[in-house]
């Protein structure tokens, strides 16, 4: 059996190595259009400030290690089309410009997504996105060679925020632009206020309702007429699934995203898809579709696909809760469940609680705020979100576990937390949310 | 309706204030044999080093606040017997020696447990236990007045460990005695090794297989013949439910513990019991009995009892998972589920995993070890335990939530953690335990 994998990051490469463990004889070929594979893309921003101290720490597996695992990796090779009738991919060697066809028995589509860019700045030498290891190298090189003192980050999604934090910690002046008034719109407006405060506190200049319209050298003109200095520009304005190459195939797509079934299969019975380009559904609200461009879902689905390739169909994908978290300087913000938009047609009550993350008399106790959206009929938590300096990740994990297991707010009061004064309270915030929700329903 | 409550800490006092919220007219009378009520007993040790900086931070509610809530508190009043036929308690005023009877309509028994003491040292002026606020005051006074430089802590349960840590952090020389070879026997032997290392690292002298046999001034003779200096002795060798006063009543007890039903009721239909002196069962293994002398269960049952008193029977107690955690200097150890002894007749496999608490390339990533005991038939987690510098509480909370909701190791692989490099890994340790368990079963 010959397995061809398009994309050598969290999705594709995890399938490769998981399947290799289950099957030592099949041929595994990976094509990736970028120069590097198998690195920790979530960790890239943290190298900018040397919070991750060594670039090599970001490499999960080297090409040699992959070769020794019997995984045949071709970097700078872009798959430009898929022929699902005759089972081959057409590949362009980006170094030589040559194209060739390569047949497969099973195909894994893990192309990821492309960072969006703004026409006014995208062609400038100082303009970058940060998705891949070579982007990081280019940014590093540019900062060093040009002794960059001031950076402009465009976009306040999680990449924009992480990059702004890291460049600031590196010592650069940082301006961050948001095209409207909503910073980190993944999260409720009230929880984005503390993010703005962190910017203020840390000397990051936030420009709301600002879009670049013209770049002249390092002079960036904004839509409000203001001209700012832009020695370095990092664009972080969202992503688009990189699935154009599938248009010539019969793989069904939905707005560029590839729907997959419980085994990660597309509509074609020997083509799987995984990673940022797929569309799945919420586990707790199965009729609603969701795409989650994060590493956790890719790793999980990789396991399911690898097993299915090995003819073990006991593991099934049953949707995602779309849990995410972001650290921004001293605060963490995060959410579980439906997006704010997906909540719109639901019938819910809102319950909020703010209390210390641990016993209030302990040093370092910090206020933590959580908000849950509870379905009026099922009493399940549709969405939870929150902010705090400490302990948010723990509570999102509790709520995620409860929700995945089908729990309701009635179960919330009985969640027995590991309590000692350095860790929590005898009435933890998740318990209190349960009491409040029951009272309100 | 007149409610009499025996014991004014987590159990009894929480019933009092919860019930007061639900019912503003009933008379609520609390008797406590100790001088103070409504303080954070879990926090007491942390004042010894001033980690909790103010004694007043340990006071939950003052006598005035309680009075304003309409809760009539009598401290230094010991209930010495209960007449459940005629519905009255006999109370001894410890200040005057007088006794009197007080009738009740409903009675809450929350007497707590008594710290055990060793005959050879208990009568010495420098010997203390640490259960109540006045014990803390006595210890503080003794240390100050006698300029204590060296303390002996007897016992390596959680109180002994917390006290040894706190006295050491205060700057005292500390020797800790354990009568056998097992330090913190709540936890697996391999997880107690790092506790010993913390003692070593922090200059605490551990004496195993050591029991005090004679005290002469400050010279303490151990069973091995060694004589050590003992200017201050803190005994922390376990507790016994303080239920002797019930012997004359018809309240059923089991080895001194009071079994309660789903509403916290004893066998007598107007007598409830709560706190360290009760016996309940494991939620996930209901045929096994357990007593958990911690604040979380007391707070939870207080809510159920208060509602039941207010004629709302929708909340029910369905057992405990017995989750506990202890911080000792730089490490945390903890467990969920069956005790090691209660595991003995179960049919399980053991799965272990050690990995970093978050992405390994992030600074401050620390190894975390978890061990789960999985029932071979139900695939449920009977017990989980672990050790680590960071993130143990979060994983115990996830496992506790999963187990309470009836989850199995098959669900473990799908627990969607809040992932970003500062918080966890795309394959969190709980996911990995799931993969390993499934492979092994």
PDB file of C-alpha atoms in Angstrom, chain A residues 194-357:
ATOM      1  CA  UNK A 194      -8.246  43.332  29.721  1.00  0.00           C
ATOM      2  CA  UNK A 195      -6.305  42.518  26.554  1.00  0.00           C
ATOM      3  CA  UNK A 196      -6.356  46.193  25.699  1.00  0.00           C
ATOM      4  CA  UNK A 197      -5.213  46.967  29.221  1.00  0.00           C
ATOM      5  CA  UNK A 198      -2.297  44.568  28.805  1.00  0.00           C
ATOM      6  CA  UNK A 199      -1.344  46.421  25.619  1.00  0.00           C
ATOM      7  CA  UNK A 200      -1.434  49.690  27.467  1.00  0.00           C
ATOM      8  CA  UNK A 201       0.497  48.366  30.413  1.00  0.00           C
ATOM      9  CA  UNK A 202       3.151  46.892  28.191  1.00  0.00           C
ATOM     10  CA  UNK A 203       3.516  49.841  25.861  1.00  0.00           C
ATOM     11  CA  UNK A 204       1.908  48.387  22.780  1.00  0.00           C
ATOM     12  CA  UNK A 205       0.057  50.968  20.753  1.00  0.00           C
ATOM     13  CA  UNK A 206      -3.350  49.784  19.608  1.00  0.00           C
ATOM     14  CA  UNK A 207      -4.989  51.450  16.615  1.00  0.00           C
ATOM     15  CA  UNK A 208      -8.639  50.551  16.225  1.00  0.00           C
ATOM     16  CA  UNK A 209     -10.665  51.018  13.028  1.00  0.00           C
ATOM     17  CA  UNK A 210      -7.370  51.082  11.206  1.00  0.00           C
ATOM     18  CA  UNK A 211      -6.462  49.531   7.907  1.00  0.00           C
ATOM     19  CA  UNK A 212      -3.330  50.046   5.866  1.00  0.00           C
ATOM     20  CA  UNK A 213      -4.030  51.752   2.563  1.00  0.00           C
ATOM     21  CA  UNK A 214      -0.585  52.663   1.252  1.00  0.00           C
ATOM     22  CA  UNK A 215       2.992  51.807   2.042  1.00  0.00           C
ATOM     23  CA  UNK A 216       5.830  54.006   0.904  1.00  0.00           C
ATOM     24  CA  UNK A 217       9.198  52.789   2.127  1.00  0.00           C
ATOM     25  CA  UNK A 218       8.592  52.492   5.830  1.00  0.00           C
ATOM     26  CA  UNK A 219       5.762  55.020   5.863  1.00  0.00           C
ATOM     27  CA  UNK A 220       2.454  53.260   6.223  1.00  0.00           C
ATOM     28  CA  UNK A 221      -0.674  55.310   5.554  1.00  0.00           C
ATOM     29  CA  UNK A 222      -3.795  54.179   7.358  1.00  0.00           C
ATOM     30  CA  UNK A 223      -7.401  54.612   6.268  1.00  0.00           C
ATOM     31  CA  UNK A 224      -7.802  57.441   8.771  1.00  0.00           C
ATOM     32  CA  UNK A 225      -5.016  59.379   7.066  1.00  0.00           C
ATOM     33  CA  UNK A 226      -2.494  58.748   9.805  1.00  0.00           C
ATOM     34  CA  UNK A 227       0.998  57.835   8.656  1.00  0.00           C
ATOM     35  CA  UNK A 228       2.946  55.482  10.892  1.00  0.00           C
ATOM     36  CA  UNK A 229       6.430  54.109  10.807  1.00  0.00           C
ATOM     37  CA  UNK A 230       6.486  50.480   9.661  1.00  0.00           C
ATOM     38  CA  UNK A 231       9.985  49.088   9.544  1.00  0.00           C
ATOM     39  CA  UNK A 232       8.556  45.606   9.935  1.00  0.00           C
ATOM     40  CA  UNK A 233       5.028  44.467   9.188  1.00  0.00           C
ATOM     41  CA  UNK A 234       3.543  41.198  10.380  1.00  0.00           C
ATOM     42  CA  UNK A 235       0.193  40.386   8.824  1.00  0.00           C
ATOM     43  CA  UNK A 236      -2.092  38.240  10.945  1.00  0.00           C
ATOM     44  CA  UNK A 237      -5.513  38.829   9.495  1.00  0.00           C
ATOM     45  CA  UNK A 238      -6.821  35.309   9.347  1.00  0.00           C
ATOM     46  CA  UNK A 239      -6.451  32.299   7.130  1.00  0.00           C
ATOM     47  CA  UNK A 240      -8.019  30.670   4.103  1.00  0.00           C
ATOM     48  CA  UNK A 241      -7.907  26.900   3.590  1.00  0.00           C
ATOM     49  CA  UNK A 242      -5.300  26.095   0.951  1.00  0.00           C
ATOM     50  CA  UNK A 243      -7.506  23.795  -1.085  1.00  0.00           C
ATOM     51  CA  UNK A 244      -7.557  25.374  -4.544  1.00  0.00           C
ATOM     52  CA  UNK A 245      -5.550  22.438  -5.862  1.00  0.00           C
ATOM     53  CA  UNK A 246      -8.539  20.181  -5.127  1.00  0.00           C
ATOM     54  CA  UNK A 247     -10.922  22.074  -7.354  1.00  0.00           C
ATOM     55  CA  UNK A 248     -10.100  19.856 -10.322  1.00  0.00           C
ATOM     56  CA  UNK A 249     -10.912  16.786  -8.218  1.00  0.00           C
ATOM     57  CA  UNK A 250     -14.221  15.375  -7.067  1.00  0.00           C
ATOM     58  CA  UNK A 251     -13.471  16.068  -3.426  1.00  0.00           C
ATOM     59  CA  UNK A 252     -16.471  17.936  -2.063  1.00  0.00           C
ATOM     60  CA  UNK A 253     -15.721  21.255  -0.399  1.00  0.00           C
ATOM     61  CA  UNK A 254     -17.733  23.806   1.438  1.00  0.00           C
ATOM     62  CA  UNK A 255     -16.431  27.357   1.096  1.00  0.00           C
ATOM     63  CA  UNK A 256     -12.979  25.910   0.601  1.00  0.00           C
ATOM     64  CA  UNK A 257     -13.201  23.655   3.657  1.00  0.00           C
ATOM     65  CA  UNK A 258     -13.311  19.876   3.259  1.00  0.00           C
ATOM     66  CA  UNK A 259     -16.048  18.091   5.177  1.00  0.00           C
ATOM     67  CA  UNK A 260     -14.872  14.807   6.721  1.00  0.00           C
ATOM     68  CA  UNK A 261     -16.681  11.879   8.261  1.00  0.00           C
ATOM     69  CA  UNK A 262     -16.105  10.006  11.484  1.00  0.00           C
ATOM     70  CA  UNK A 263     -12.893   8.457  10.091  1.00  0.00           C
ATOM     71  CA  UNK A 264     -11.548  11.633   8.565  1.00  0.00           C
ATOM     72  CA  UNK A 265     -12.633  10.503   5.105  1.00  0.00           C
ATOM     73  CA  UNK A 266     -13.740  12.952   2.457  1.00  0.00           C
ATOM     74  CA  UNK A 267     -16.498  11.957   0.033  1.00  0.00           C
ATOM     75  CA  UNK A 268     -13.864   9.959  -1.894  1.00  0.00           C
ATOM     76  CA  UNK A 269     -13.276   6.608  -0.274  1.00  0.00           C
ATOM     77  CA  UNK A 270      -9.500   6.627  -0.353  1.00  0.00           C
ATOM     78  CA  UNK A 271      -8.950  10.317   0.362  1.00  0.00           C
ATOM     79  CA  UNK A 272      -8.780  11.557   3.940  1.00  0.00           C
ATOM     80  CA  UNK A 273      -8.473  15.156   5.030  1.00  0.00           C
ATOM     81  CA  UNK A 274      -7.124  16.619   8.248  1.00  0.00           C
ATOM     82  CA  UNK A 275      -5.928  19.850   9.775  1.00  0.00           C
ATOM     83  CA  UNK A 276      -6.864  23.472   9.323  1.00  0.00           C
ATOM     84  CA  UNK A 277      -8.628  22.883   5.999  1.00  0.00           C
ATOM     85  CA  UNK A 278     -11.314  20.508   7.219  1.00  0.00           C
ATOM     86  CA  UNK A 279     -14.858  21.109   8.299  1.00  0.00           C
ATOM     87  CA  UNK A 280     -16.353  19.065  11.099  1.00  0.00           C
ATOM     88  CA  UNK A 281     -19.137  19.692  13.623  1.00  0.00           C
ATOM     89  CA  UNK A 282     -19.457  20.618  17.269  1.00  0.00           C
ATOM     90  CA  UNK A 283     -19.489  17.508  19.426  1.00  0.00           C
ATOM     91  CA  UNK A 284     -22.146  18.906  21.763  1.00  0.00           C
ATOM     92  CA  UNK A 285     -24.247  20.590  19.040  1.00  0.00           C
ATOM     93  CA  UNK A 286     -23.795  18.141  16.150  1.00  0.00           C
ATOM     94  CA  UNK A 287     -25.942  19.984  13.626  1.00  0.00           C
ATOM     95  CA  UNK A 288     -23.587  22.954  13.666  1.00  0.00           C
ATOM     96  CA  UNK A 289     -20.461  22.902  11.502  1.00  0.00           C
ATOM     97  CA  UNK A 290     -17.097  24.098  12.717  1.00  0.00           C
ATOM     98  CA  UNK A 291     -13.517  24.382  11.527  1.00  0.00           C
ATOM     99  CA  UNK A 292     -10.821  24.547  14.170  1.00  0.00           C
ATOM    100  CA  UNK A 293      -7.348  25.500  13.001  1.00  0.00           C
ATOM    101  CA  UNK A 294      -5.470  24.230  16.035  1.00  0.00           C
ATOM    102  CA  UNK A 295      -3.036  21.452  16.834  1.00  0.00           C
ATOM    103  CA  UNK A 296      -5.148  19.451  19.302  1.00  0.00           C
ATOM    104  CA  UNK A 297      -7.842  18.436  16.764  1.00  0.00           C
ATOM    105  CA  UNK A 298      -5.219  17.574  14.148  1.00  0.00           C
ATOM    106  CA  UNK A 299      -3.373  15.257  16.519  1.00  0.00           C
ATOM    107  CA  UNK A 300      -6.600  13.561  17.542  1.00  0.00           C
ATOM    108  CA  UNK A 301      -7.874  12.990  14.027  1.00  0.00           C
ATOM    109  CA  UNK A 302      -4.438  11.784  12.926  1.00  0.00           C
ATOM    110  CA  UNK A 303      -4.758   8.897  15.349  1.00  0.00           C
ATOM    111  CA  UNK A 304      -8.179   8.000  13.998  1.00  0.00           C
ATOM    112  CA  UNK A 305      -7.026   8.167  10.379  1.00  0.00           C
ATOM    113  CA  UNK A 306      -3.861   6.161  11.056  1.00  0.00           C
ATOM    114  CA  UNK A 307      -5.924   3.442  12.683  1.00  0.00           C
ATOM    115  CA  UNK A 308      -8.467   3.471   9.896  1.00  0.00           C
ATOM    116  CA  UNK A 309      -5.675   3.136   7.343  1.00  0.00           C
ATOM    117  CA  UNK A 310      -4.510   0.132   9.351  1.00  0.00           C
ATOM    118  CA  UNK A 311      -8.017  -1.304   9.048  1.00  0.00           C
ATOM    119  CA  UNK A 312      -8.938  -0.621  12.643  1.00  0.00           C
ATOM    120  CA  UNK A 313     -12.208   1.269  12.703  1.00  0.00           C
ATOM    121  CA  UNK A 314     -12.768   1.329  16.454  1.00  0.00           C
ATOM    122  CA  UNK A 315     -11.770   4.995  16.803  1.00  0.00           C
ATOM    123  CA  UNK A 316     -14.177   7.553  15.516  1.00  0.00           C
ATOM    124  CA  UNK A 317     -14.205  11.277  15.278  1.00  0.00           C
ATOM    125  CA  UNK A 318     -17.326  12.693  16.867  1.00  0.00           C
ATOM    126  CA  UNK A 319     -16.788  16.404  16.525  1.00  0.00           C
ATOM    127  CA  UNK A 320     -15.017  19.102  18.449  1.00  0.00           C
ATOM    128  CA  UNK A 321     -15.732  21.400  21.332  1.00  0.00           C
ATOM    129  CA  UNK A 322     -13.453  24.017  19.850  1.00  0.00           C
ATOM    130  CA  UNK A 323     -11.553  24.813  23.012  1.00  0.00           C
ATOM    131  CA  UNK A 324      -8.951  27.535  22.725  1.00  0.00           C
ATOM    132  CA  UNK A 325      -6.827  29.596  25.035  1.00  0.00           C
ATOM    133  CA  UNK A 326      -4.403  32.440  24.622  1.00  0.00           C
ATOM    134  CA  UNK A 327      -1.887  33.918  26.988  1.00  0.00           C
ATOM    135  CA  UNK A 328      -1.279  37.616  26.499  1.00  0.00           C
ATOM    136  CA  UNK A 329       1.313  38.998  28.876  1.00  0.00           C
ATOM    137  CA  UNK A 330      -0.225  38.447  32.307  1.00  0.00           C
ATOM    138  CA  UNK A 331      -3.709  37.324  31.311  1.00  0.00           C
ATOM    139  CA  UNK A 332      -5.196  34.267  29.724  1.00  0.00           C
ATOM    140  CA  UNK A 333      -8.417  34.356  27.722  1.00  0.00           C
ATOM    141  CA  UNK A 334     -10.160  31.344  26.314  1.00  0.00           C
ATOM    142  CA  UNK A 335     -13.365  29.632  25.341  1.00  0.00           C
ATOM    143  CA  UNK A 336     -15.020  26.304  24.836  1.00  0.00           C
ATOM    144  CA  UNK A 337     -17.942  25.481  22.577  1.00  0.00           C
ATOM    145  CA  UNK A 338     -19.929  27.512  20.127  1.00  0.00           C
ATOM    146  CA  UNK A 339     -18.537  30.664  18.621  1.00  0.00           C
ATOM    147  CA  UNK A 340     -20.400  33.868  19.455  1.00  0.00           C
ATOM    148  CA  UNK A 341     -21.926  33.760  15.983  1.00  0.00           C
ATOM    149  CA  UNK A 342     -22.996  30.127  16.288  1.00  0.00           C
ATOM    150  CA  UNK A 343     -24.758  31.009  19.542  1.00  0.00           C
ATOM    151  CA  UNK A 344     -27.065  33.440  17.840  1.00  0.00           C
ATOM    152  CA  UNK A 345     -29.992  31.133  17.132  1.00  0.00           C
ATOM    153  CA  UNK A 346     -29.729  29.184  20.393  1.00  0.00           C
ATOM    154  CA  UNK A 347     -32.047  29.525  23.355  1.00  0.00           C
ATOM    155  CA  UNK A 348     -29.878  30.006  26.412  1.00  0.00           C
ATOM    156  CA  UNK A 349     -29.321  31.761  29.676  1.00  0.00           C
ATOM    157  CA  UNK A 350     -26.042  33.387  30.623  1.00  0.00           C
ATOM    158  CA  UNK A 351     -24.429  32.761  33.984  1.00  0.00           C
ATOM    159  CA  UNK A 352     -21.356  34.624  35.113  1.00  0.00           C
ATOM    160  CA  UNK A 353     -19.054  34.299  38.054  1.00  0.00           C
ATOM    161  CA  UNK A 354     -15.902  36.061  39.151  1.00  0.00           C
ATOM    162  CA  UNK A 355     -13.912  34.750  42.072  1.00  0.00           C
ATOM    163  CA  UNK A 356     -10.356  34.000  43.034  1.00  0.00           C
ATOM    164  CA  UNK A 357      -8.632  31.097  41.308  1.00  0.00           C
TER     165      UNK A 357
END
